[in-house]
C-alpha positions as a printed NumPy array, in Angstrom:
array([[ 47.99 ,  11.528,  12.74 ],
       [ 46.986,  15.02 ,  11.442],
       [ 45.691,  15.452,   7.915],
       [ 45.952,  13.022,   5.   ],
       [ 48.951,  10.774,   4.333],
       [ 51.623,  12.014,   1.956],
       [ 51.475,   8.604,   0.192],
       [ 50.377,   4.96 ,   0.469],
       [ 52.433,   2.085,  -0.66 ],
       [ 52.252,  -1.721,  -0.907],
       [ 55.258,  -3.87 ,  -0.28 ],
       [ 55.614,  -7.335,  -1.723],
       [ 58.996,  -8.141,  -0.238],
       [ 59.099, -11.475,   1.429],
       [ 60.128,  -9.922,   4.778],
       [ 56.965,  -7.8  ,   4.636],
       [ 54.899, -10.723,   3.63 ],
       [ 56.146, -12.661,   6.692],
       [ 55.816,  -9.631,   9.049],
       [ 52.254,  -8.878,   7.956],
       [ 51.098, -12.481,   7.463],
       [ 49.675, -11.482,   4.125],
       [ 50.836, -11.599,   0.461],
       [ 51.74 ,  -7.869,   0.791],
       [ 51.737,  -5.189,   3.307],
       [ 50.132,  -1.73 ,   2.801],
       [ 51.408,   1.327,   4.668],
       [ 50.355,   4.949,   4.741],
       [ 53.195,   7.479,   5.281],
       [ 52.811,  10.84 ,   6.877],
       [ 55.348,  13.557,   7.297],
       [ 56.931,  13.307,  10.789],
       [ 55.469,  16.614,  11.893],
       [ 51.94 ,  15.163,  11.24 ],
       [ 52.45 ,  12.689,  14.065],
       [ 50.353,  14.149,  16.82 ],
       [ 50.792,  11.468,  19.481],
       [ 51.483,   7.854,  20.008],
       [ 49.484,   6.34 ,  22.962],
       [ 50.018,   2.95 ,  24.599],
       [ 52.827,   0.6  ,  24.952],
       [ 55.109,  -0.337,  21.976],
       [ 57.798,  -2.858,  21.413],
       [ 60.543,  -1.754,  19.054],
       [ 62.288,  -4.143,  16.551],
       [ 65.004,  -2.927,  14.19 ],
       [ 66.315,  -4.786,  11.183],
       [ 68.342,  -3.948,   8.123],
       [ 66.355,  -3.2  ,   5.058],
       [ 67.184,  -4.21 ,   1.44 ],
       [ 68.774,  -0.785,   0.919],
       [ 71.178,  -1.423,   3.795],
       [ 69.396,   1.143,   5.976],
       [ 67.503,   0.408,   9.079],
       [ 63.818,  -0.376,   9.256],
       [ 62.328,   0.225,  12.73 ],
       [ 59.016,  -1.479,  13.468],
       [ 56.837,  -0.68 ,  16.483],
       [ 54.443,  -3.447,  17.688],
       [ 51.7  ,  -3.558,  20.238],
       [ 52.979,  -5.94 ,  22.963],
       [ 49.475,  -7.14 ,  23.697],
       [ 48.212,  -8.098,  20.166],
       [ 51.379,  -8.161,  18.125],
       [ 50.136,  -5.73 ,  15.531],
       [ 52.568,  -3.398,  13.798],
       [ 51.452,   0.097,  14.724],
       [ 54.305,   2.372,  13.427],
       [ 57.218,   2.012,  11.011],
       [ 60.253,   4.194,  10.378],
       [ 62.609,   3.716,   7.415],
       [ 66.127,   5.12 ,   7.271],
       [ 65.451,   5.6  ,   3.525],
       [ 62.557,   7.892,   4.315],
       [ 63.732,   9.822,   7.423],
       [ 61.115,  12.623,   7.123],
       [ 58.156,  10.185,   7.263],
       [ 56.497,   7.671,   9.588],
       [ 54.291,   4.903,   8.439],
       [ 51.238,   3.245,   9.808],
       [ 49.849,  -0.024,   8.431],
       [ 46.621,   0.765,   6.686],
       [ 44.815,  -2.102,   8.512],
       [ 45.242,  -0.199,  11.807],
       [ 42.564,   2.219,  10.513],
       [ 39.998,  -0.526,   9.618],
       [ 38.571,   1.901,   7.074],
       [ 37.335,   0.314,   3.855],
       [ 37.475,   3.775,   2.13 ],
       [ 41.147,   4.3  ,   2.921],
       [ 43.127,   5.392,  -0.214],
       [ 44.608,   2.685,  -2.373],
       [ 48.401,   2.468,  -2.796],
       [ 49.944,   4.809,  -5.3  ],
       [ 52.977,   2.474,  -5.672],
       [ 53.754,  -1.206,  -5.078],
       [ 57.397,  -2.204,  -4.412],
       [ 59.139,  -5.511,  -4.61 ],
       [ 56.909,  -6.759,  -7.418],
       [ 59.585,  -9.334,  -8.333],
       [ 58.377, -11.318,  -5.346],
       [ 54.637, -10.44 ,  -5.689],
       [ 52.149, -13.269,  -5.485],
       [ 51.275, -14.25 ,  -9.097],
       [ 47.563, -13.65 ,  -8.47 ],
       [ 47.922, -10.275,  -6.726],
       [ 46.766,  -7.245,  -8.687],
       [ 46.705,  -3.549,  -7.86 ],
       [ 44.432,  -0.798,  -9.077],
       [ 45.028,   0.724, -12.559],
       [ 47.492,   3.574, -12.307],
       [ 49.564,   2.036,  -9.429],
       [ 53.227,   2.432, -10.083],
       [ 54.744,  -1.1  ,  -9.935],
       [ 58.456,  -1.498,  -9.329],
       [ 60.474,  -4.749,  -9.296],
       [ 62.364,  -3.646,  -6.105],
       [ 62.203,  -0.663,  -3.893],
       [ 62.863,   1.965,  -6.641],
       [ 60.984,   5.131,  -5.579],
       [ 59.257,   6.791,  -8.551],
       [ 60.809,  10.088,  -9.669],
       [ 57.51 ,  11.932,  -9.668]])
């Protein structure tokens, strides 16, 4: 990836909880033109998202980690799970989606936009 991500989000949707094996997933999204290269083998899985659009997930066939995501709802962006960077200084999410299914004990940093579903903030 070239440059900084356009935004970072957390998803509390039960499908993302199951996919990530965690109470929520955190993804960084870059503009598609910032994608410099994708090395190594990937397995592609496509499912229908809550919006009715497709969600394409790319996995490493050796370890099973999600390495790239593409959402029909955000066609100009590609996502990379923040855990792929193993960087404790990675920026916190600016928004958390699907908070209606958030673990009761989960908290996000002050200033994080929290939405009950996948309602993208207007600003």
